[in-house]
Amino acid sequence: MDVSRSGQGFHFGAECYPGQLNQVLINVLVNAIDASDEVNANRTYQEIEANPTQQ
């Protein structure tokens, strides 16, 4: 792994495999959707539409 600083900010370099990185990003997205579904499980569509950020 390589982290360096240049005049335009930080540069982060690491060897990675695109397929594995893609799988990680998909897992993060799926987990976020699941969490959202759990939060809204006991609310009606009208409640969600009226106040979408309610916890």
Short mmCIF file of C-alpha atoms in Angstrom, two decimals:
data_model
loop_
_atom_site.label_atom_id
_atom_site.label_comp_id
_atom_site.label_asym_id
_atom_site.label_seq_id
_atom_site.Cartn_x
_atom_site.Cartn_y
_atom_site.Cartn_z
CA MET A 1 0.00 0.00 0.00
CA ASP A 2 1.27 3.45 -0.85
CA VAL A 3 0.00 6.81 0.39
CA SER A 4 1.75 9.91 -0.84
CA ARG A 5 1.11 13.64 -0.89
CA SER A 6 1.58 15.79 -3.94
CA GLY A 7 0.76 19.41 -4.68
CA GLN A 8 -2.79 18.44 -5.62
CA GLY A 9 -3.73 16.35 -2.58
CA PHE A 10 -3.23 12.80 -1.47
CA HIS A 11 -2.61 9.82 -3.69
CA PHE A 12 -3.61 6.39 -2.43
CA GLY A 13 -2.35 3.39 -4.26
CA ALA A 14 -2.99 -0.24 -3.44
CA GLU A 15 -3.10 -3.46 -5.36
CA CYS A 16 -6.63 -4.73 -5.57
CA TYR A 17 -8.77 -6.98 -7.65
CA PRO A 18 -11.70 -5.27 -9.40
CA GLY A 19 -14.06 -8.22 -8.88
CA GLN A 20 -13.46 -8.28 -5.13
CA LEU A 21 -13.74 -4.50 -4.84
CA ASN A 22 -17.01 -4.63 -6.79
CA GLN A 23 -18.32 -7.31 -4.41
CA VAL A 24 -17.47 -5.15 -1.39
CA LEU A 25 -19.31 -2.15 -2.86
CA ILE A 26 -22.35 -4.29 -3.70
CA ASN A 27 -22.37 -5.68 -0.13
CA VAL A 28 -22.30 -2.14 1.31
CA LEU A 29 -25.21 -1.14 -0.91
CA VAL A 30 -27.24 -4.25 -0.02
CA ASN A 31 -26.61 -3.70 3.70
CA ALA A 32 -27.79 -0.09 3.41
CA ILE A 33 -31.00 -1.20 1.67
CA ASP A 34 -31.62 -3.88 4.30
CA ALA A 35 -31.13 -1.35 7.10
CA SER A 36 -33.58 1.03 5.43
CA ASP A 37 -36.14 -1.76 5.08
CA GLU A 38 -35.82 -2.65 8.77
CA VAL A 39 -36.31 0.96 9.86
CA ASN A 40 -39.46 1.28 7.77
CA ALA A 41 -40.91 -2.18 8.49
CA ASN A 42 -43.66 -0.94 10.82
CA ARG A 43 -44.57 2.21 8.90
CA THR A 44 -47.18 2.69 6.20
CA TYR A 45 -46.34 4.08 2.79
CA GLN A 46 -48.12 7.32 3.70
CA GLU A 47 -46.02 7.69 6.90
CA ILE A 48 -42.81 7.10 4.98
CA GLU A 49 -43.82 9.57 2.26
CA ALA A 50 -44.80 12.24 4.82
CA ASN A 51 -41.61 11.87 6.89
CA PRO A 52 -38.95 9.84 5.03
CA THR A 53 -36.11 10.53 7.51
CA GLN A 54 -37.93 9.42 10.66
CA GLN A 55 -36.00 6.78 12.60
#
